CSV table of C-alpha atoms in Angstrom, one decimal:
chain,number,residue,atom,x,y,z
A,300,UNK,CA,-8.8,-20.2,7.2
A,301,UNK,CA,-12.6,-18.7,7.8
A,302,UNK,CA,-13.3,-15.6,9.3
A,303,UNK,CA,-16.9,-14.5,10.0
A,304,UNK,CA,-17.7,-11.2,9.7
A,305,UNK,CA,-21.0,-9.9,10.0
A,306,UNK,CA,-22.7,-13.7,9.4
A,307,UNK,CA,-20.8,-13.6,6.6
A,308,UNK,CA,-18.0,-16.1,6.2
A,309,UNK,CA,-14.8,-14.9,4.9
A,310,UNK,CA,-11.9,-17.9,3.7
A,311,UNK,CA,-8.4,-15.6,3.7
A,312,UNK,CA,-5.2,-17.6,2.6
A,313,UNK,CA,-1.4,-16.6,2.8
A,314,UNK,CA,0.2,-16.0,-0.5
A,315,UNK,CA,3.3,-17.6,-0.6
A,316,UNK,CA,1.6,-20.5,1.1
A,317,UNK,CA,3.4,-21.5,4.3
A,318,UNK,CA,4.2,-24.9,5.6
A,319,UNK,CA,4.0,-23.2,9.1
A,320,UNK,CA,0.6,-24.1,10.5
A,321,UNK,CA,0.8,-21.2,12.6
A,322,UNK,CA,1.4,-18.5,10.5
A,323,UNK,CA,-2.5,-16.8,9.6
A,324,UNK,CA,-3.4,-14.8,6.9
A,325,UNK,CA,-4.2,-11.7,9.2
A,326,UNK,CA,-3.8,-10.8,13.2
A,327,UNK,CA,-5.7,-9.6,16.2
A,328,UNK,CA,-4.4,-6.0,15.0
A,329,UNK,CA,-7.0,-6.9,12.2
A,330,UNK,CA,-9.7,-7.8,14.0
A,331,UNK,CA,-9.9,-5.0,16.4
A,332,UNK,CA,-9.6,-2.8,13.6
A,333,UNK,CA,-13.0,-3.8,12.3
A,334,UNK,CA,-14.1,-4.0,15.9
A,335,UNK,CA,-13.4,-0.6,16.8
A,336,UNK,CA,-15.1,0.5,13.4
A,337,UNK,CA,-18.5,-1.5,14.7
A,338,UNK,CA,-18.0,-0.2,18.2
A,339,UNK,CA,-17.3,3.7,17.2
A,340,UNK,CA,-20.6,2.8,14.6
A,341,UNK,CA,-18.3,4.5,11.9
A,342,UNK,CA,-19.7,5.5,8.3
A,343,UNK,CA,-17.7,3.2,6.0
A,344,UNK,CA,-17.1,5.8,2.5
A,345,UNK,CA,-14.8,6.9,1.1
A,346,UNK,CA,-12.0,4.6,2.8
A,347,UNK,CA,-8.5,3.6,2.1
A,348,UNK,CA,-6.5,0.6,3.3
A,349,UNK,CA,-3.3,0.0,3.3
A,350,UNK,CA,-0.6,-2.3,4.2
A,351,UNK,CA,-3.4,-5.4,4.3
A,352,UNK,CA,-0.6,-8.0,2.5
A,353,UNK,CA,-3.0,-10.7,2.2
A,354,UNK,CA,-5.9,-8.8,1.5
A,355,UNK,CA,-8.1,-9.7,4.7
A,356,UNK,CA,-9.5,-6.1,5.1
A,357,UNK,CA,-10.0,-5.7,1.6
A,358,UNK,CA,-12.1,-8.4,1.1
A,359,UNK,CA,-14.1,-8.4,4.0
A,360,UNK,CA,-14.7,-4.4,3.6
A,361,UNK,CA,-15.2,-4.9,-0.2
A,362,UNK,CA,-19.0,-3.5,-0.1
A,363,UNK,CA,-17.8,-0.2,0.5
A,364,UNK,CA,-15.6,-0.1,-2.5
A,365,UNK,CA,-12.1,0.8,-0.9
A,366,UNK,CA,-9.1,1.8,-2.2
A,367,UNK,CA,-6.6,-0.8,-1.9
A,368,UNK,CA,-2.8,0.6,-1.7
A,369,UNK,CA,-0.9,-2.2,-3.2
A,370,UNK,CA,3.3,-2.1,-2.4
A,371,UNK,CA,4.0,-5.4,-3.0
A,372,UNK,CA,3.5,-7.9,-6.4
A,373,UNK,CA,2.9,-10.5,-3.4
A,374,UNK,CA,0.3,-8.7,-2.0
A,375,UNK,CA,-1.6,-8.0,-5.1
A,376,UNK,CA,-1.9,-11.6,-5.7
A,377,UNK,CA,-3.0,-12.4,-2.4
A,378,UNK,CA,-5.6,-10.2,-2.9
A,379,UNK,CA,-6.6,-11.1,-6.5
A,380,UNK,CA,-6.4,-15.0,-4.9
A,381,UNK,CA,-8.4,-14.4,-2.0
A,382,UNK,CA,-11.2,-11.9,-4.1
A,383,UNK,CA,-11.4,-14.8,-6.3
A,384,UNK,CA,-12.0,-17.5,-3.5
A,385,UNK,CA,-14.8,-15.0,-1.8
A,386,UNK,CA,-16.5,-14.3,-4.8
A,387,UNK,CA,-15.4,-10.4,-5.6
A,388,UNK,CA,-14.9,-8.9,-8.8
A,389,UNK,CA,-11.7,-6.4,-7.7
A,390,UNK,CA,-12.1,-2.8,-9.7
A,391,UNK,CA,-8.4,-2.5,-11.2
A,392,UNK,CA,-9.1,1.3,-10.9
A,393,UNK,CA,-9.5,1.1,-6.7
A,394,UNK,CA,-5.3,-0.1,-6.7
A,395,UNK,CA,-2.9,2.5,-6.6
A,396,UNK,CA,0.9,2.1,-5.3
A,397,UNK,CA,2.3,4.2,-2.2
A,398,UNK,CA,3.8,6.8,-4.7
A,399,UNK,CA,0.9,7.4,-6.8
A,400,UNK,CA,-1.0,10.2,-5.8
A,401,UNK,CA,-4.4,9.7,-4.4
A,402,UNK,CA,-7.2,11.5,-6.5
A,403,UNK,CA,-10.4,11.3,-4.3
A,404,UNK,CA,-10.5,12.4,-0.2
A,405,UNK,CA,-10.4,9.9,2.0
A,406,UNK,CA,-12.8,9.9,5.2
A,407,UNK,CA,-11.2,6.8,6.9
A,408,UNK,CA,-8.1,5.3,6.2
A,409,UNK,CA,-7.1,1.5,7.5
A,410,UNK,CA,-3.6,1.2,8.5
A,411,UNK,CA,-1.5,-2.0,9.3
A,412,UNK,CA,1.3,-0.6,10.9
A,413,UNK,CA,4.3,-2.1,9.2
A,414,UNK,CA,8.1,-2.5,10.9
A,415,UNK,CA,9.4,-0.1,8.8
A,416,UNK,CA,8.7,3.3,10.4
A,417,UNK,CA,9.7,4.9,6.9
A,418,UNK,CA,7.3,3.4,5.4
A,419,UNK,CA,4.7,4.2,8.1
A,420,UNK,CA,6.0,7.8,7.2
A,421,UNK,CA,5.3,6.9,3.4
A,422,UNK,CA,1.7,5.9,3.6
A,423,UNK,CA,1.0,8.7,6.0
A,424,UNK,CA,2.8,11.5,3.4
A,425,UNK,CA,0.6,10.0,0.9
A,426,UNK,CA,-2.6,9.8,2.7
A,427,UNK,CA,-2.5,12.9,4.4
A,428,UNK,CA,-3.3,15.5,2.0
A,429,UNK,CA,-6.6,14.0,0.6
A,430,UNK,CA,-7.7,13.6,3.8
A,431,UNK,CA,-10.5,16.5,5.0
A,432,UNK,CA,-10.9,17.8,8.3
A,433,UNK,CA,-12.8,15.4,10.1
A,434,UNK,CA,-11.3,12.3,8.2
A,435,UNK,CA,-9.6,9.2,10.8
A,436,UNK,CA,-6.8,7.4,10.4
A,437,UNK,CA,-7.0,3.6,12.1
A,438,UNK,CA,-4.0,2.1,12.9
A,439,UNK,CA,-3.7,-1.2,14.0
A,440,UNK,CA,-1.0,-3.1,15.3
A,441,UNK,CA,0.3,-5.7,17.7
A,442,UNK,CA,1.4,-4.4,21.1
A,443,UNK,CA,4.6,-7.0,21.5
A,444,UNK,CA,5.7,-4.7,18.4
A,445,UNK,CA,5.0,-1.2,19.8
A,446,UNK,CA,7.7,1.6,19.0
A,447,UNK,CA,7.8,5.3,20.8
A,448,UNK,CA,8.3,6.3,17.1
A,449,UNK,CA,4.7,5.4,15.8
A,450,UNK,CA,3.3,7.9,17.9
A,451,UNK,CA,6.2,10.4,17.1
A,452,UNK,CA,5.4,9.8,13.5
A,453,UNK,CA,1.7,10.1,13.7
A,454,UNK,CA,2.2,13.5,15.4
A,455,UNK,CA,4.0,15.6,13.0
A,456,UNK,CA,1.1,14.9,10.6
A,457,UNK,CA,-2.2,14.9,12.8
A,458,UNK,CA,-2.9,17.2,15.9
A,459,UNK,CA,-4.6,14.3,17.9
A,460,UNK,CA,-2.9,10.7,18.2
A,461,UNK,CA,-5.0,8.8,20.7
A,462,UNK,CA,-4.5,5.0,22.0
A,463,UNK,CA,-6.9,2.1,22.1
A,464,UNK,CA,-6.9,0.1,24.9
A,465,UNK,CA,-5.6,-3.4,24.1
A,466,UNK,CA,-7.3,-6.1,22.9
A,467,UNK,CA,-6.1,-9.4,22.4
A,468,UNK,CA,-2.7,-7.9,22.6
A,469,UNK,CA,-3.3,-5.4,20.0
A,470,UNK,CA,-3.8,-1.6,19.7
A,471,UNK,CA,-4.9,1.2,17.7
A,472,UNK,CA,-4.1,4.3,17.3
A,473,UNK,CA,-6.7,6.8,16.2
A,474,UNK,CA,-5.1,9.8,14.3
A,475,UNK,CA,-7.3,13.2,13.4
A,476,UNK,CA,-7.5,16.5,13.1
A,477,UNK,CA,-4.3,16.7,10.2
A,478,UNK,CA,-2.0,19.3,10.4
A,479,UNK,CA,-1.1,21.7,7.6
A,480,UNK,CA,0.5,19.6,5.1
A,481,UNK,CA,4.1,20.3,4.1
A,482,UNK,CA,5.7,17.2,2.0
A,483,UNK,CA,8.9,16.2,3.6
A,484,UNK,CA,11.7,14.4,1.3
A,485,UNK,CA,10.5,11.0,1.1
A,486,UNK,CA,13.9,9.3,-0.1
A,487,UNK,CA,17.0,8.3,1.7
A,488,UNK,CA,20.7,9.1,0.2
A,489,UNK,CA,23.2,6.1,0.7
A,490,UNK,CA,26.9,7.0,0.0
A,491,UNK,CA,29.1,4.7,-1.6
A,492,UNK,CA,32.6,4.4,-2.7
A,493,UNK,CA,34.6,6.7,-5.1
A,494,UNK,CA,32.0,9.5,-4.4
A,495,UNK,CA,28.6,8.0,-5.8
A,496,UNK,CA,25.8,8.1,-4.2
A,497,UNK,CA,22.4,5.7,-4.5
A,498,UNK,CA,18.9,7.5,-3.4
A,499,UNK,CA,16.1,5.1,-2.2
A,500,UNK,CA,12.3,5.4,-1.2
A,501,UNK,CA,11.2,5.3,2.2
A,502,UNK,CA,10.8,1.5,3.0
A,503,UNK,CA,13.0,0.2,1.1
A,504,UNK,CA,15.2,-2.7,3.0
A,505,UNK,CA,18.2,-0.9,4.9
A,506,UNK,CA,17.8,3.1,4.9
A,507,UNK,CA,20.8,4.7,6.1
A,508,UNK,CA,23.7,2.1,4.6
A,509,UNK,CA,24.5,-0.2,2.6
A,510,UNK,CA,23.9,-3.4,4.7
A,511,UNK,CA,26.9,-5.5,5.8
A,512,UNK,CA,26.1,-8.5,3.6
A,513,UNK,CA,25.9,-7.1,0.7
A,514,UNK,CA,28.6,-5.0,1.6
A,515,UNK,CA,30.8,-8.5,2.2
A,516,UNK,CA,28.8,-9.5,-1.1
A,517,UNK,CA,30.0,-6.5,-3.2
A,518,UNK,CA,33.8,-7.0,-1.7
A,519,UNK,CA,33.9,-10.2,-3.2
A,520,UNK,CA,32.1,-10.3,-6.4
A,521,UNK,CA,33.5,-11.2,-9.2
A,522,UNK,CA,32.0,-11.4,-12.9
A,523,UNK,CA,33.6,-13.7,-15.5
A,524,UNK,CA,34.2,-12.9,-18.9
A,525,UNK,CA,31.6,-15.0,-20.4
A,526,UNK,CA,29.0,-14.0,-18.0
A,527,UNK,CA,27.2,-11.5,-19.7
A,528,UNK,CA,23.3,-11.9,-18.8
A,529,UNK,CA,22.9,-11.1,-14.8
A,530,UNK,CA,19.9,-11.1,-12.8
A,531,UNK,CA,20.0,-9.2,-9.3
A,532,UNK,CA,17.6,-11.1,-7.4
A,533,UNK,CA,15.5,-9.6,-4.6
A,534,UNK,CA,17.3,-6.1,-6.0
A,535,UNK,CA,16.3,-4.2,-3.2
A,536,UNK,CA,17.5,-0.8,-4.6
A,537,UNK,CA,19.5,-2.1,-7.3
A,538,UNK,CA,23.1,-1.8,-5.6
A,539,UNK,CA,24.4,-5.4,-6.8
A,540,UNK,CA,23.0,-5.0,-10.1
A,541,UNK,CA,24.8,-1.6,-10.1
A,542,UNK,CA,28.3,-2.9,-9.0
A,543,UNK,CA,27.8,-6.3,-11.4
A,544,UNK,CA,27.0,-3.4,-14.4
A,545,UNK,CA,30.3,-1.6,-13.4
A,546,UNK,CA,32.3,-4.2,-13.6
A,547,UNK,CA,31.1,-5.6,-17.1
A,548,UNK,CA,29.9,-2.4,-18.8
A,549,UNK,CA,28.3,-4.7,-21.9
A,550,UNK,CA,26.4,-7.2,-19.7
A,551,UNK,CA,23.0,-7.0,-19.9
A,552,UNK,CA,21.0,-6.7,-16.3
A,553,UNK,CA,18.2,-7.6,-15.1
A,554,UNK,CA,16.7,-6.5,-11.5
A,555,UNK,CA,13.9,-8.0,-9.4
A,556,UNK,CA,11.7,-7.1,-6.5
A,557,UNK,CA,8.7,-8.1,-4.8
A,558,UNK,CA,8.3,-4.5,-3.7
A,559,UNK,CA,7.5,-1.4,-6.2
A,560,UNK,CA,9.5,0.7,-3.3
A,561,UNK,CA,12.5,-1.2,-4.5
A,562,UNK,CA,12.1,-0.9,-8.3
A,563,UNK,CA,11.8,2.2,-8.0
A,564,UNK,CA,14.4,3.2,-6.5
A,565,UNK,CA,16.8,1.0,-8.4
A,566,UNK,CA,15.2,3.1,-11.6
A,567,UNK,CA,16.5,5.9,-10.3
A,568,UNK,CA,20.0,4.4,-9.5
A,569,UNK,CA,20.8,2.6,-12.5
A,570,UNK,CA,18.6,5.5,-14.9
A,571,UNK,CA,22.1,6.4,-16.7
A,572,UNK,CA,23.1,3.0,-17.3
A,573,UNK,CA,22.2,1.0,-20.5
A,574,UNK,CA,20.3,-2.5,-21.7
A,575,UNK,CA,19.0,-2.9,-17.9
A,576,UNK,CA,15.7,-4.3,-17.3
A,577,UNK,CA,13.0,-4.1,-13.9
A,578,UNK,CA,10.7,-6.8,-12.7
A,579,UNK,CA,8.3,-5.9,-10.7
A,580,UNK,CA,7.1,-9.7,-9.2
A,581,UNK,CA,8.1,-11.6,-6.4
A,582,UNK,CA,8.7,-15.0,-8.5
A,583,UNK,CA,11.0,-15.6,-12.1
A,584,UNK,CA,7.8,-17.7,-13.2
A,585,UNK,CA,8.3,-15.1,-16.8
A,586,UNK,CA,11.8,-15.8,-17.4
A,587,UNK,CA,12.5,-18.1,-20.0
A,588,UNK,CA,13.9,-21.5,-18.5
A,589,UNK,CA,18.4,-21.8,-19.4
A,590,UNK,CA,18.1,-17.4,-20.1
A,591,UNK,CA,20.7,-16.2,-17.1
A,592,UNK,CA,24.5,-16.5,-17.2
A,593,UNK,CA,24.9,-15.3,-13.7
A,594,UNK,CA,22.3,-14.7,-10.9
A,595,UNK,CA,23.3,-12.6,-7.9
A,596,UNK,CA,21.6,-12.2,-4.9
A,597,UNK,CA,21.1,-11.4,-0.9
A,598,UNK,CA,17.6,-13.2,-0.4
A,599,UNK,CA,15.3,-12.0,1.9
A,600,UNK,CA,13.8,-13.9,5.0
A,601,UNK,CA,12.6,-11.0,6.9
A,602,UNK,CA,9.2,-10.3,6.2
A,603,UNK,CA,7.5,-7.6,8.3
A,604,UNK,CA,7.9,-9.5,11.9
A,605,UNK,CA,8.8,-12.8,10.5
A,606,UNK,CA,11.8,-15.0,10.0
A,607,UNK,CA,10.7,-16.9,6.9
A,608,UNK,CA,12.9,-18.6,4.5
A,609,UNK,CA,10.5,-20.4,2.7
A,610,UNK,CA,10.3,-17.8,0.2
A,611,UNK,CA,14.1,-17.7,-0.4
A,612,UNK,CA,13.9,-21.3,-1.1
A,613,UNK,CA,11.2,-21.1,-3.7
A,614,UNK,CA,13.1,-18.2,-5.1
A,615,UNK,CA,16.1,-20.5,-5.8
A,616,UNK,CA,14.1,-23.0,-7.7
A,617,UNK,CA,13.4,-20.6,-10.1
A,618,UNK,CA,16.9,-19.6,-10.1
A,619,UNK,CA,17.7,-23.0,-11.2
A,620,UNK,CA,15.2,-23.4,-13.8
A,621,UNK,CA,16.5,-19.5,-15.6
A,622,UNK,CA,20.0,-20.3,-15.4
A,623,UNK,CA,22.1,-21.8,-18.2
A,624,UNK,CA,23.7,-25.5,-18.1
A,625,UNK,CA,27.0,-24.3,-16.6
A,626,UNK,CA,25.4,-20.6,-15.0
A,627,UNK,CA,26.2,-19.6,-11.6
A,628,UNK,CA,24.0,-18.3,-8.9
A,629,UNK,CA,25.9,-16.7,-6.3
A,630,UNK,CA,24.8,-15.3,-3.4
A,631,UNK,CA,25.2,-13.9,0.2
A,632,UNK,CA,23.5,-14.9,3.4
A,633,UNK,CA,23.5,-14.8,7.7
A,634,UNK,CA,26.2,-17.9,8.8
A,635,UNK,CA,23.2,-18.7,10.9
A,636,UNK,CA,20.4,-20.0,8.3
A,637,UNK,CA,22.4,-22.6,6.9
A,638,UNK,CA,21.1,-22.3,3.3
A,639,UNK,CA,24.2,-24.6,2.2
A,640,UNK,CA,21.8,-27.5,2.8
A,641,UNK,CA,18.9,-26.2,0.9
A,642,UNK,CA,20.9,-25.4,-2.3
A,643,UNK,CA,23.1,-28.9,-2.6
A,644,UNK,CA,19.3,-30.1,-3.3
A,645,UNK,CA,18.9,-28.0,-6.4
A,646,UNK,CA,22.9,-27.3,-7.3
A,647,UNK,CA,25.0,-30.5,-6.4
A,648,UNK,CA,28.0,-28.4,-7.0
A,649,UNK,CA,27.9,-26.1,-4.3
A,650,UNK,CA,30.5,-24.3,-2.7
A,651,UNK,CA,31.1,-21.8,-0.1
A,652,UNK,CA,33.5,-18.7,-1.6
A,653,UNK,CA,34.2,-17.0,1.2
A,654,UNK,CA,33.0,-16.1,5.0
A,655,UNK,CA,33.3,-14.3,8.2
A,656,UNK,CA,32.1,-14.7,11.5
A,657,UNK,CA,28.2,-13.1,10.2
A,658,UNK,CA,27.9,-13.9,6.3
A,659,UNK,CA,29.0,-16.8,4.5
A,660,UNK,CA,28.9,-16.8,0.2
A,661,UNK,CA,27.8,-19.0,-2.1
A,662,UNK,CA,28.2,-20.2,-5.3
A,663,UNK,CA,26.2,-22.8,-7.2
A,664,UNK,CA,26.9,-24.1,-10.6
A,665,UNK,CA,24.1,-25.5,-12.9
């Protein structure tokens, strides 16, 4: 789709491409952000941007050099994609990840609000102490999705949290004046059983548990003898891989995740643990084809606001091209998607292990 932008015409695609017509590559939270910037006839240097997944305010901003906080592999190849489509040569040395500390102060700082609060939390922890006195945060977002606890958030870092008007049913909230900065613990601990515990960034999918399907996942899981290469797809922070590890001490593991967040944390879960591997990249594209005995996963289909499951069923066409002849992919998901369909396409000998009134498991033979 086209944007113009200062007589300027921007084309902005999603990355995963989606069959849904009406999904767009960037919102009205967006748009008024760059609207309240010509309005407020703010100086664009020294700015950061974050949370822009398929780099719509990156590209269009690109002139005044911004740094461009990149979470997800997803989102760095929307960018690269759509830098390539408008003609702009990204500087690798303007991407950082949300843990990597910023070197330069910022002056402005673009915020896209994202449904996790913790990691709204996280950008702000990052951002906050290169930011100098007069420095603005913009945060954008849309007001069907407005939460008491951004503006609870955006006060224990900044003195002055202040509220657009909306506009096209979107918001902003301008944040200044920061308050003396104190880092707060930016991880989560997670008990499980017999005593061990996993720690997890800010952000990362389910916070304060374990979540109920992979709980049902992990109650059932079994690993057989000859089953000795495992990928934990979608890893999250690395809990499956760590249970699958447990129960086959000489396997070799492998964990993916679109989002560094994720891989990190599953680094810091599985550091004492032995031939295990991390992916950063949101597709098994680098895997050899017939490499996996045994791929285990609980697929995602949230994504920010949306219910998506187009990129779960992408996912699983890799999952048939790395497996083995004779592998087995099982995984957990809500009763209510129905991915029992989807996967007799790819694995004719598809079964269902297992269910309850929530989760249903699968496994699929190659």
């Amino acid at each position: 789709m086209t944007f113009t932008y200062n007589d300027q015409n921007f084309k902005i695609s999603r990355y995963p491409h989606s069959e849904n017509k009406s999904l767009r590559a960037w919102s009205s939270a967006d748009e008024h952000l760059l609207k309240y910037v010509e309005e407020e006839k703010l100086e664009l240097k020294n700015i950061a941007i974050y949370n822009d997944l398929f780099g719509f305010l990156s590209c269009i901003l690109d002139q005044h050099k911004p740094l461009n906080i990149i979470g997800y592999k997803s989102q760095e190849k929307a960018l690269h994609i759509n830098a390539k489509e408008n003609g702009i040569k990204l500087d690798k040395n303007n991407l950082r990840n949300p843990l990597e500390a910023l070197v330069d102060p910022i002056s402005i700082a673009f915020i896209k609000i994202p449904k996790s609060m913790d990691l709204f939390k996280l950008y702000l922890n990052q951002l906050v102490e290169q930011l100098d006195d007069d420095s603005k945060v913009l945060c954008g977002f849309m007001t069907k999705y407005f939460s008491p606890q951004m503006l609870s958030i955006a006060s224990e870092y900044f003195e002055v949290v202040e509220q657009s008007k909306a506009w096209k049913k979107s918001r902003i909230l301008v944040l200044s004046k920061k308050k003396a900065y104190k880092a707060p613990s930016i991880k989560h601990s997670l008990a499980l059983d017999e005593g061990q515990t996993l720690e997890q960034y800010y952000g990362v999918f389910s916070a304060k548990n374990i979540d109920f399907a992979s709980q049902f996942l992990i109650e059932n899981l079994t690993i057989h003898e000859d089953e000795n290469t495992i990928l934990d797809l979608a890893s999250g922070n690395g809990v499956l891989a760590l249970v699958a590890k447990n129960k086959k001490e000489d396997s070799e593991i492998h964990l993916l995740d679109d989002s560094i967040l994720a891989i990190e944390s599953s680094k810091i879960n599985l550091s004492t643990k032995e031939n295990v591997h991390y992916h950063y990249d949101d597709t098994l594209n680098h895997f050899e084809d017939d490499f996996f005995d045994l791929v285990i996963s609980n697929p995602p289909f949230h994504f920010e606001n949306e219910n998506n499951i187009e990129v779960a069923l992408e996912l699983f066409k890799g999952v048939y091209k790395s497996l083995k002849k004779g592998g087995r992919f099982t995984m957990v998901s809500s009763y209510h998607l129905n991915f029992k369909t989807h996967l007799e396409k790819l694995f004719p000998q598809t079964k269902i292990v297992c269910s309850n009134q929530k989760f249903v498991i699968y496994d699929c033979f190659k």
